[in-house]
Short mmCIF file of C-alpha atoms in Angstrom, two decimals:
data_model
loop_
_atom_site.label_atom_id
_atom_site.label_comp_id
_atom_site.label_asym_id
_atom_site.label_seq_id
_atom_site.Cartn_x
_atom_site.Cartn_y
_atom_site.Cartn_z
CA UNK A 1 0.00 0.00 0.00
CA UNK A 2 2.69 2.48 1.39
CA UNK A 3 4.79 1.37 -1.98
CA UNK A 4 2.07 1.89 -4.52
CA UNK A 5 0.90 5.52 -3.26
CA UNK A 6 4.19 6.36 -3.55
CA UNK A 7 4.77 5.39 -6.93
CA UNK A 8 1.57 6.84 -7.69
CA UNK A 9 2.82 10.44 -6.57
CA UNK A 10 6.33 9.91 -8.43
CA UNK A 11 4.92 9.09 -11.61
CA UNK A 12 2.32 12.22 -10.86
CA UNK A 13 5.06 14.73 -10.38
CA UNK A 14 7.03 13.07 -13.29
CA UNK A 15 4.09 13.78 -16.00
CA UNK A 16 4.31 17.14 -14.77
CA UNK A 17 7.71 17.85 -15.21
CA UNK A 18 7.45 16.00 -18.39
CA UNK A 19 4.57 18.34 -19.54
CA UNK A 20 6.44 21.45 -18.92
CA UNK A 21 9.95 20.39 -20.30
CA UNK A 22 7.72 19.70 -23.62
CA UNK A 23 6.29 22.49 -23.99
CA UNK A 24 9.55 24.94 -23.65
CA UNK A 25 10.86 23.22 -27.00
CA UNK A 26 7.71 23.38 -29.18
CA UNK A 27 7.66 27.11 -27.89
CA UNK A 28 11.25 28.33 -28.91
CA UNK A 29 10.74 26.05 -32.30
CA UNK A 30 7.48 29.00 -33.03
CA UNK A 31 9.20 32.02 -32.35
CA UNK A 32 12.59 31.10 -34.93
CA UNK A 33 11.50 30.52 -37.93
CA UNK A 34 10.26 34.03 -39.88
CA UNK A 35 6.99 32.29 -41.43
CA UNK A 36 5.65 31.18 -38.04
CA UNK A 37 4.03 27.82 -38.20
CA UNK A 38 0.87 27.14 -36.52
CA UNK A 39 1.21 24.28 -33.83
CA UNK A 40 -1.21 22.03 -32.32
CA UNK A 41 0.69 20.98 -29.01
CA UNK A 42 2.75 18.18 -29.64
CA UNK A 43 1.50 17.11 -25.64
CA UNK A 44 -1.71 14.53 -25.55
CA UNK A 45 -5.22 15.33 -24.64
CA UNK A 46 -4.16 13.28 -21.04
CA UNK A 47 -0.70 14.89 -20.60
CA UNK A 48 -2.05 18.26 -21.33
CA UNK A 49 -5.09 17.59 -18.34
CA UNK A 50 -2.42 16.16 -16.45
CA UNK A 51 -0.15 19.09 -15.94
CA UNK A 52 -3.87 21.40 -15.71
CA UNK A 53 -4.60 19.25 -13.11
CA UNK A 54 -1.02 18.90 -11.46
CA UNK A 55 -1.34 22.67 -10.88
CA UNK A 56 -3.93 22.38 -8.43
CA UNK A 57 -2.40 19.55 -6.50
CA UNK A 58 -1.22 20.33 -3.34
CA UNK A 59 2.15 18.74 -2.38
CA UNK A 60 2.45 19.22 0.78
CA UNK A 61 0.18 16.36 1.91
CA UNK A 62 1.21 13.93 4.19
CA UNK A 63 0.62 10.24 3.94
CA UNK A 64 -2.34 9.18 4.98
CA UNK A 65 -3.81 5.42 5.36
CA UNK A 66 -6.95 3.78 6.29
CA UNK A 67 -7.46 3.74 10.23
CA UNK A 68 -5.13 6.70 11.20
CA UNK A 69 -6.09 9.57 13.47
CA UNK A 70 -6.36 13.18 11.78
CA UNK A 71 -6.92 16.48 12.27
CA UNK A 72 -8.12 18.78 9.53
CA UNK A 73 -7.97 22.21 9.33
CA UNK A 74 -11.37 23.05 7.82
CA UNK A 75 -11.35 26.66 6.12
CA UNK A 76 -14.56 28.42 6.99
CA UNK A 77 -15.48 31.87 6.12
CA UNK A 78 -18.21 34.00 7.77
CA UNK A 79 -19.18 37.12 6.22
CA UNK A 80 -15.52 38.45 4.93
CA UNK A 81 -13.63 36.93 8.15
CA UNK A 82 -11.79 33.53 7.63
CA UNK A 83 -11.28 31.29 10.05
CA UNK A 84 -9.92 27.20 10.35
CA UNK A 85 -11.58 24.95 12.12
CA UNK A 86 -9.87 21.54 13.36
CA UNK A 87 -11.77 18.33 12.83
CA UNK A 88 -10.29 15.03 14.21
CA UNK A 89 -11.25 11.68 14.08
CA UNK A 90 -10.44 8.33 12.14
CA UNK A 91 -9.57 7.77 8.38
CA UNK A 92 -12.66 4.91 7.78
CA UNK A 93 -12.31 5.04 3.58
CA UNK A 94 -9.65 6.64 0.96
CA UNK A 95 -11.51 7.67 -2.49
CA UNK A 96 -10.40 8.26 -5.97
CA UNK A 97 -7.24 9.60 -7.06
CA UNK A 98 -5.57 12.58 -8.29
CA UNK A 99 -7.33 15.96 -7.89
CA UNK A 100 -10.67 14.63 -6.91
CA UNK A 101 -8.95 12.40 -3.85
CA UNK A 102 -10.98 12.20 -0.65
CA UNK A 103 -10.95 10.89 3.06
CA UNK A 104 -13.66 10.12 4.71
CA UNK A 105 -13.38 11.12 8.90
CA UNK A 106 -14.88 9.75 11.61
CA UNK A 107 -15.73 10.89 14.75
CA UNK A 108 -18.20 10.57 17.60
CA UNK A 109 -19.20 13.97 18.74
CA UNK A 110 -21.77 13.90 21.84
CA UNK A 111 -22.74 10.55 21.31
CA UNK A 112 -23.32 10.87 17.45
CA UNK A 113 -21.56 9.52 14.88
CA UNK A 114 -20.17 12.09 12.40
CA UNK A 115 -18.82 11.49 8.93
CA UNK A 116 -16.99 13.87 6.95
CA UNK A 117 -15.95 13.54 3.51
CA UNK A 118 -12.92 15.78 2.39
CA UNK A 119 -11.18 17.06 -0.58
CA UNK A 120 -7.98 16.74 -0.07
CA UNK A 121 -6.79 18.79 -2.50
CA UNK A 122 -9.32 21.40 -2.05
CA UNK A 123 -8.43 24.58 -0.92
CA UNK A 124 -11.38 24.55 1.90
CA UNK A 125 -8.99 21.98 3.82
CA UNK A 126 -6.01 24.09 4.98
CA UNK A 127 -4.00 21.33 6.32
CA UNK A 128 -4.21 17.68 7.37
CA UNK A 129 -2.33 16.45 10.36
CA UNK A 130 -1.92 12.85 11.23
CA UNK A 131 -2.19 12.51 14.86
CA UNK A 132 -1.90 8.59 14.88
CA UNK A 133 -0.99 5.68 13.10
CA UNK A 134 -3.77 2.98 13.29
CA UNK A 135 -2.93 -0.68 12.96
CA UNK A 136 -6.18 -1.81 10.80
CA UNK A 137 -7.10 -4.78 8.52
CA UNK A 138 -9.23 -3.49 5.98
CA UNK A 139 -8.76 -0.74 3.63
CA UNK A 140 -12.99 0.23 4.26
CA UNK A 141 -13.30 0.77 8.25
CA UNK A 142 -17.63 0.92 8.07
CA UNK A 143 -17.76 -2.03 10.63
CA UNK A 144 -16.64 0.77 13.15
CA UNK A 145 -20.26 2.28 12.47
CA UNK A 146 -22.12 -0.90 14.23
CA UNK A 147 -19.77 -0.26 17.38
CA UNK A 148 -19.79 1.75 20.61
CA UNK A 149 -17.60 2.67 23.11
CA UNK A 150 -14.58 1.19 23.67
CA UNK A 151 -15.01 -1.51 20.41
CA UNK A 152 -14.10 1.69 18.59
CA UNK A 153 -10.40 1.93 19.13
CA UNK A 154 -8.57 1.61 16.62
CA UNK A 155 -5.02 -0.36 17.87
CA UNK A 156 -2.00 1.76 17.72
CA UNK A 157 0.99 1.09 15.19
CA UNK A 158 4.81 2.45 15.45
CA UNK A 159 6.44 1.66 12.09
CA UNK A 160 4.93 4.34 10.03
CA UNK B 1 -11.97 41.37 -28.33
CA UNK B 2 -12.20 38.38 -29.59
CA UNK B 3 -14.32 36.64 -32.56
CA UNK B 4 -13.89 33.45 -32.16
CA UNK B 5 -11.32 30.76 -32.58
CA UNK B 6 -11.39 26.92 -33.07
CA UNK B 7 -9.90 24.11 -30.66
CA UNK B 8 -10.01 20.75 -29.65
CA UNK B 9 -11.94 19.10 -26.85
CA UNK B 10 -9.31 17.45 -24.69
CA UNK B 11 -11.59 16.01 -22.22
CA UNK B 12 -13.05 16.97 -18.82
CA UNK B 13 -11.51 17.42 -15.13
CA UNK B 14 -12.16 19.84 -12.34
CA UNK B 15 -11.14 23.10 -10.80
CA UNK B 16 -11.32 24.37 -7.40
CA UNK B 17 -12.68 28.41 -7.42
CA UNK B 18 -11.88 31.05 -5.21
CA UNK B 19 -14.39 29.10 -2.60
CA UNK B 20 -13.13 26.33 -2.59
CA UNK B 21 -15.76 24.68 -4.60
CA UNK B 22 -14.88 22.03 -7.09
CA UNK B 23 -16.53 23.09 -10.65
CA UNK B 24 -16.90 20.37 -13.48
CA UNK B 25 -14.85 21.56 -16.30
CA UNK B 26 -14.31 20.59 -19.77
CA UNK B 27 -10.46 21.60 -20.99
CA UNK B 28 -10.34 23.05 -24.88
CA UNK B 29 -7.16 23.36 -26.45
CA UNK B 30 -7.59 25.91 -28.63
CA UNK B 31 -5.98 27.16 -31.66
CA UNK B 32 -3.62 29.20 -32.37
CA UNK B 33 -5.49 29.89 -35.99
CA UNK B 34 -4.77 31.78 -38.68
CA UNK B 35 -6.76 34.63 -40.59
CA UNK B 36 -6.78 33.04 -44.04
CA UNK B 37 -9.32 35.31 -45.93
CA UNK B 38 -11.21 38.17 -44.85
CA UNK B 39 -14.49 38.90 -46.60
CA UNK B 40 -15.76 41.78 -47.87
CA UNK B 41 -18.83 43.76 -48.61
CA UNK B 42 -17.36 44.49 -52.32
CA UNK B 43 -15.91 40.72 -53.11
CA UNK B 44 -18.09 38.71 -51.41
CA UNK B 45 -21.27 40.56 -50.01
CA UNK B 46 -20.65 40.19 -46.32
CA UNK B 47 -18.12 40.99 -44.20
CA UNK B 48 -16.23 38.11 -42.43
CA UNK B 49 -13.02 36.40 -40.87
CA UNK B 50 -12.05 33.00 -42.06
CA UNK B 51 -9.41 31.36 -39.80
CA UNK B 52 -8.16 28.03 -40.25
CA UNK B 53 -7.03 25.46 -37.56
CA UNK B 54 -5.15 22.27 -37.38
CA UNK B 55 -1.99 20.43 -38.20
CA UNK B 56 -2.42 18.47 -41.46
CA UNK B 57 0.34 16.97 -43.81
CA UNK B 58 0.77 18.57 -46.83
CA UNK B 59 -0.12 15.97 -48.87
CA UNK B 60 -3.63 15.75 -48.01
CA UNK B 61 -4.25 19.44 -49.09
CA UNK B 62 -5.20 19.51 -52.58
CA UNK B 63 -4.74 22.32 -54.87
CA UNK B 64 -6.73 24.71 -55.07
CA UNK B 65 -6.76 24.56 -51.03
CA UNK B 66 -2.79 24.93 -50.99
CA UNK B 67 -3.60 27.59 -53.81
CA UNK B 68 -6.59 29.36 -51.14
CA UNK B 69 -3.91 29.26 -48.41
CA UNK B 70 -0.69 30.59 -50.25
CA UNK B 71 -2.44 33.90 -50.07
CA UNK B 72 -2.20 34.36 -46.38
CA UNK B 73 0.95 32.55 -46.00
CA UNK B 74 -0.64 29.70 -43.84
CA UNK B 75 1.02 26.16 -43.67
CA UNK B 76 -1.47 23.30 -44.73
CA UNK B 77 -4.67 23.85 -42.33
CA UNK B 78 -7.30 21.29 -41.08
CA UNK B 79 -10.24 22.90 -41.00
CA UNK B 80 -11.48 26.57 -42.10
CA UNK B 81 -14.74 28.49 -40.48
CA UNK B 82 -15.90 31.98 -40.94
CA UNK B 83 -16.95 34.18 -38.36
CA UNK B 84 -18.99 37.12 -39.19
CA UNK B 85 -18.04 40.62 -37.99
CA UNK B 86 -19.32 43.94 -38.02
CA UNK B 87 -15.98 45.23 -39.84
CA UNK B 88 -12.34 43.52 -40.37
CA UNK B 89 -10.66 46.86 -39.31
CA UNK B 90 -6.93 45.27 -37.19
CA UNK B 91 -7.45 41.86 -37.77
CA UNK B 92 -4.46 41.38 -41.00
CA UNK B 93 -4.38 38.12 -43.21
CA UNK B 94 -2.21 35.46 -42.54
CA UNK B 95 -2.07 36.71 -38.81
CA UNK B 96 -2.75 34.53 -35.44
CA UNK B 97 -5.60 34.17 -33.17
CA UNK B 98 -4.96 32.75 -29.93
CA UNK B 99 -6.71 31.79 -26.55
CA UNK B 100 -4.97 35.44 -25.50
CA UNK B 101 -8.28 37.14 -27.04
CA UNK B 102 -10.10 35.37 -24.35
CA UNK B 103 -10.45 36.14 -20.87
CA UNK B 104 -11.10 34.59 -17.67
CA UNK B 105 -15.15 35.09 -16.80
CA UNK B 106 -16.45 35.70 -20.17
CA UNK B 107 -19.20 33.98 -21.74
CA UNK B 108 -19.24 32.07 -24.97
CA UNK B 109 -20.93 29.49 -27.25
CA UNK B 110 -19.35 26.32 -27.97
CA UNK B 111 -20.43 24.06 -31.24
CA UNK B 112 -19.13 20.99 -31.95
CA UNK B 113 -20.70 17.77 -33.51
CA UNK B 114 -22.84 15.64 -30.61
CA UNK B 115 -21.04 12.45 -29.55
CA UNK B 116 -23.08 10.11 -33.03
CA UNK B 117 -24.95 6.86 -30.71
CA UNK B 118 -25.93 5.33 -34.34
CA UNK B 119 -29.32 3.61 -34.77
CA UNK B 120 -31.54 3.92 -31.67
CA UNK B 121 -34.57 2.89 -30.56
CA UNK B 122 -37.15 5.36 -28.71
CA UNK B 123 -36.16 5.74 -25.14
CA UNK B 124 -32.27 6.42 -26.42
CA UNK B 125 -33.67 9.24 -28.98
CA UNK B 126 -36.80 10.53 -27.79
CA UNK B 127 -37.46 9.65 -24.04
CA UNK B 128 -39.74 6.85 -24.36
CA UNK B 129 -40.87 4.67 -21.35
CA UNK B 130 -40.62 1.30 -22.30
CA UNK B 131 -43.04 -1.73 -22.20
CA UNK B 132 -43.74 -4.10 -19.05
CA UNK B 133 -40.37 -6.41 -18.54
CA UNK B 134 -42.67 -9.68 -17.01
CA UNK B 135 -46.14 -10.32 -16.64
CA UNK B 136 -46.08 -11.95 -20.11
CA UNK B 137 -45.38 -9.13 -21.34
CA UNK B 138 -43.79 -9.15 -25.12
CA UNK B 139 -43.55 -5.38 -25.62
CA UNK B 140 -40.58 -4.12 -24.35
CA UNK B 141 -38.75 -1.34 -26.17
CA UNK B 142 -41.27 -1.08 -29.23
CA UNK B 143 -42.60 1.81 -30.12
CA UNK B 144 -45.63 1.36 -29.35
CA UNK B 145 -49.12 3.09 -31.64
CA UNK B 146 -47.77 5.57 -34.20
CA UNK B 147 -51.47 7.14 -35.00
CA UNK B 148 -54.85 6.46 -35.50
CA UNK B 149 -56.90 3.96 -37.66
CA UNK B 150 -58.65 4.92 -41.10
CA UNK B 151 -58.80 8.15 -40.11
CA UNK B 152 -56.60 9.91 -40.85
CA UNK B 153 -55.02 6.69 -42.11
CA UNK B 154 -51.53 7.84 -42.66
CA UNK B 155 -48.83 8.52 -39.91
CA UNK B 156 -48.63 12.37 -38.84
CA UNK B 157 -45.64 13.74 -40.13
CA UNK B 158 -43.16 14.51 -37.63
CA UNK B 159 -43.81 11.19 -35.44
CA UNK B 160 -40.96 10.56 -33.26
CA UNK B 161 -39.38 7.17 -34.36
CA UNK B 162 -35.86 5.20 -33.74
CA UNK B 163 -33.04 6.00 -36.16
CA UNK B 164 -29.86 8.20 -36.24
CA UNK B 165 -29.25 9.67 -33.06
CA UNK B 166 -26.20 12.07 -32.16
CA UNK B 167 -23.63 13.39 -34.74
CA UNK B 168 -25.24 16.15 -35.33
CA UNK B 169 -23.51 19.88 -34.99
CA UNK B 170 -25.76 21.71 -31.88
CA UNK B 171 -24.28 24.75 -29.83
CA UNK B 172 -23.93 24.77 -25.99
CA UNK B 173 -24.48 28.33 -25.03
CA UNK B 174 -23.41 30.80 -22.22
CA UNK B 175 -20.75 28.75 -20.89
CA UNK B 176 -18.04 30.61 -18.42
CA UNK B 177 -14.42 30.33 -19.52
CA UNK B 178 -12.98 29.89 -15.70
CA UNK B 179 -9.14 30.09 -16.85
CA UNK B 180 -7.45 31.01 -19.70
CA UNK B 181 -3.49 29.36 -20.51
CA UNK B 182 -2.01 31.57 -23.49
CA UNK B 183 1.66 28.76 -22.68
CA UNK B 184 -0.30 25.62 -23.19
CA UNK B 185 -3.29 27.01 -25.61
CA UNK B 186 -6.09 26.23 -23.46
CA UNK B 187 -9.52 27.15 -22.16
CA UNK B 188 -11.41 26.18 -19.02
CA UNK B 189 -14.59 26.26 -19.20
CA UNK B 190 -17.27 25.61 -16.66
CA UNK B 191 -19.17 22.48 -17.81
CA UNK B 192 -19.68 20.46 -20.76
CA UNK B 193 -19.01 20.61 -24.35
CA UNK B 194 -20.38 18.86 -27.20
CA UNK B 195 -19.09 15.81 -28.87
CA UNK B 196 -16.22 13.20 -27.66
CA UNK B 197 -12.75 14.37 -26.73
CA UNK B 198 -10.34 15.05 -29.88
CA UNK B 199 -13.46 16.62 -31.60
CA UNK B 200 -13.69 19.94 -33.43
CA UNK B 201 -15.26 22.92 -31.24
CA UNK B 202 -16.28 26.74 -32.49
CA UNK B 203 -15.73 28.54 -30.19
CA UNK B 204 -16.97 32.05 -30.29
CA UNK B 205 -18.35 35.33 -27.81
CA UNK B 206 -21.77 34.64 -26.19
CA UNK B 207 -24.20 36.05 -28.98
CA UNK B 208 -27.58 37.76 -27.50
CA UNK B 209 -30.53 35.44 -28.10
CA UNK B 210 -34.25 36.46 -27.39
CA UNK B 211 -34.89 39.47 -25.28
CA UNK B 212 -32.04 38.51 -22.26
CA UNK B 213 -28.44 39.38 -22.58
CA UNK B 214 -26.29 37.11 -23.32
CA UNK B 215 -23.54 37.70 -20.57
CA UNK B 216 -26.23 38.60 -17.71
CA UNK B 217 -26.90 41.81 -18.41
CA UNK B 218 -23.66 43.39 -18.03
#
């Protein structure tokens, strides 16, 4: 799991570079000759929403995985005045990929369960803190919804 | 100000706004094009701009194409459209249009060809509801009465059948370009375009239909 996200980020940030060291070329070949030729984009329909997309993605994530303890800094605004609000509980389900990547956060706030989806890539979170590493077998925690009290820990691991 | 340019569906993604929201976008790359002809009242009657857009090898121009675009200069070009304008006063043959004469919040009209679905039966083309599924049942996706007996003993013209569904060149209007990239040659635009991505899109300024502005009144 830890591997694969990884590469998954690498070969994100590669296709970006990639995108932008393409066009720099294609650019320079425009402006020498004197009858100025009309091009297309050499870069494909994907690599070209790739690097669109790669400009929105925020890098300074940390890893997250299924059954750790967060805190996320929740932008909210209220008339003109901005303020974050933190929001902890446990990572229950990763979704998607990319840009549209979300986490879904649970918590039990007096007595209630609450779930939160986020964005993480969305400006509205302002940061994402993990608090704890959770030792969990399943990469969907919903069982955790039929349980109360103490049934709800999630056990503790060091190595990440 | 810009009158219009052609581009390229590339596909669709999404892009997070000043809030924060995430807005369904379509990404068009979009020319640059060239002015290869510009009408006149006195030549041809009107007053226009034809630009021309797309890599193509030279082979597949003919002659009298080749011949058409010698005169502004152009390398072999794809596809040519007109755009009518009031008058061609600064706009100079064999110059460039680019996603530059766009800008970030304006409205425009996209046209493209829809994405073609072939044959179809009713509920595909028309909205039909279709037949019972059990209950011994037979009818399921047939169409159904198409008219009246003896009289009037023909089929009204105009009855909605299945056939050819999709292809066909319609115009999305009063989309919002949300970004404009003059480095890469693309537009953002909020929502969806016609036709499949890789397929040929007009772009052009949001043109005033009925009695309501086109770009909300501003």
């Amino acid at each position: 799991m830890e591997a694969e996200s990884n590469e998954l980020s690498e070969t994100v940030a590669e296709a970006a570079d990639t995108a932008v060291e393409t066009v720099a070329p294609t650019a320079t070949a425009v402006a020498e000759p004197p009858v100025t030729k009309v091009k297309t984009g050499k870069l494909s329909a994907y690599d070209l929403i790739r690097a669109f997309e790669a400009e929105q993605l925020k890098n300074d994530l940390p890893e997250i995985y299924v059954g750790d303890t967060v805190r996320v800094g929740v932008r909210i605004s209220e008339g003109n005045k901005e303020r974050i609000q933190p929001y902890e509980g446990v990572v229950i389900a990763k979704r998607h990929g990319g840009l549209n990547e979300t986490i879904t956060v649970r918590r039990i706030f007096q007595g209630i369960g609450v779930e939160r989806v986020f964005m993480l890539h969305s400006p509205q979170v302002a940061s994402v803190k993990v608090e704890r590493r959770g030792k969990v077998r399943r990469a969907k925690l919903f069982y955790l919804r039929d349980r109360v009290g103490k049934a709800t820990r999630v056990k503790q691991r060091f190595d990440r | 100000m810009s009158i219009g340019i052609l581009g390229k569906k590339l596909g669709m993604s999404q892009f997070f706004d000043d809030a924060g929201r995430s807005i369904p976008v379509t990404v068009i790359e979009a020319g640059p094009c060239r002015i290869t002809q510009l009408k006149s009242t006195g030549t041809d009657g009107y007053v226009a701009v034809q630009v021309g857009f797309g890599d193509i090898r030279d082979k597949l121009v003919n002659q009298p194409a080749k011949g058409h675009l010698a005169k502004s200069g152009s390398e072999p070009l794809r596809h040519l459209r007109e755009y009518r304008v009031d008058s061609v006063e600064g706009l100079e043959l064999g110059s460039q249009i680019t996603v530059a004469a766009f800008e970030a919040g304006q409205k425009i009209d996209v046209s493209g060809d829809t994405v073609g679905r072939g044959f179809t039966g009713l509920q595909k083309r028309h909205g039909f509801s279709r037949g019972p599924m059990s209950h011994g049942s037979k009818n399921h996706r047939e169409p159904g009465s198409i008219g009246a007996g003896t009289t009037p003993g023909r089929v009204y013209p105009g009855k909605r059948m299945a056939g050819r569904y999709g292809g066909k060149q319609i115009t999305t209007r009063g989309l919002t370009i949300l970004k404009v990239d003059t480095e890469r040659n693309l537009l953002v635009v909020k929502g969806s375009v016609p036709g499949k991505p890789g397929s040929l899109l007009n772009i052009a300024p949001a043109k005033r239909v009925g009695t309501k502005p086109a770009d909300g009144g501003a």
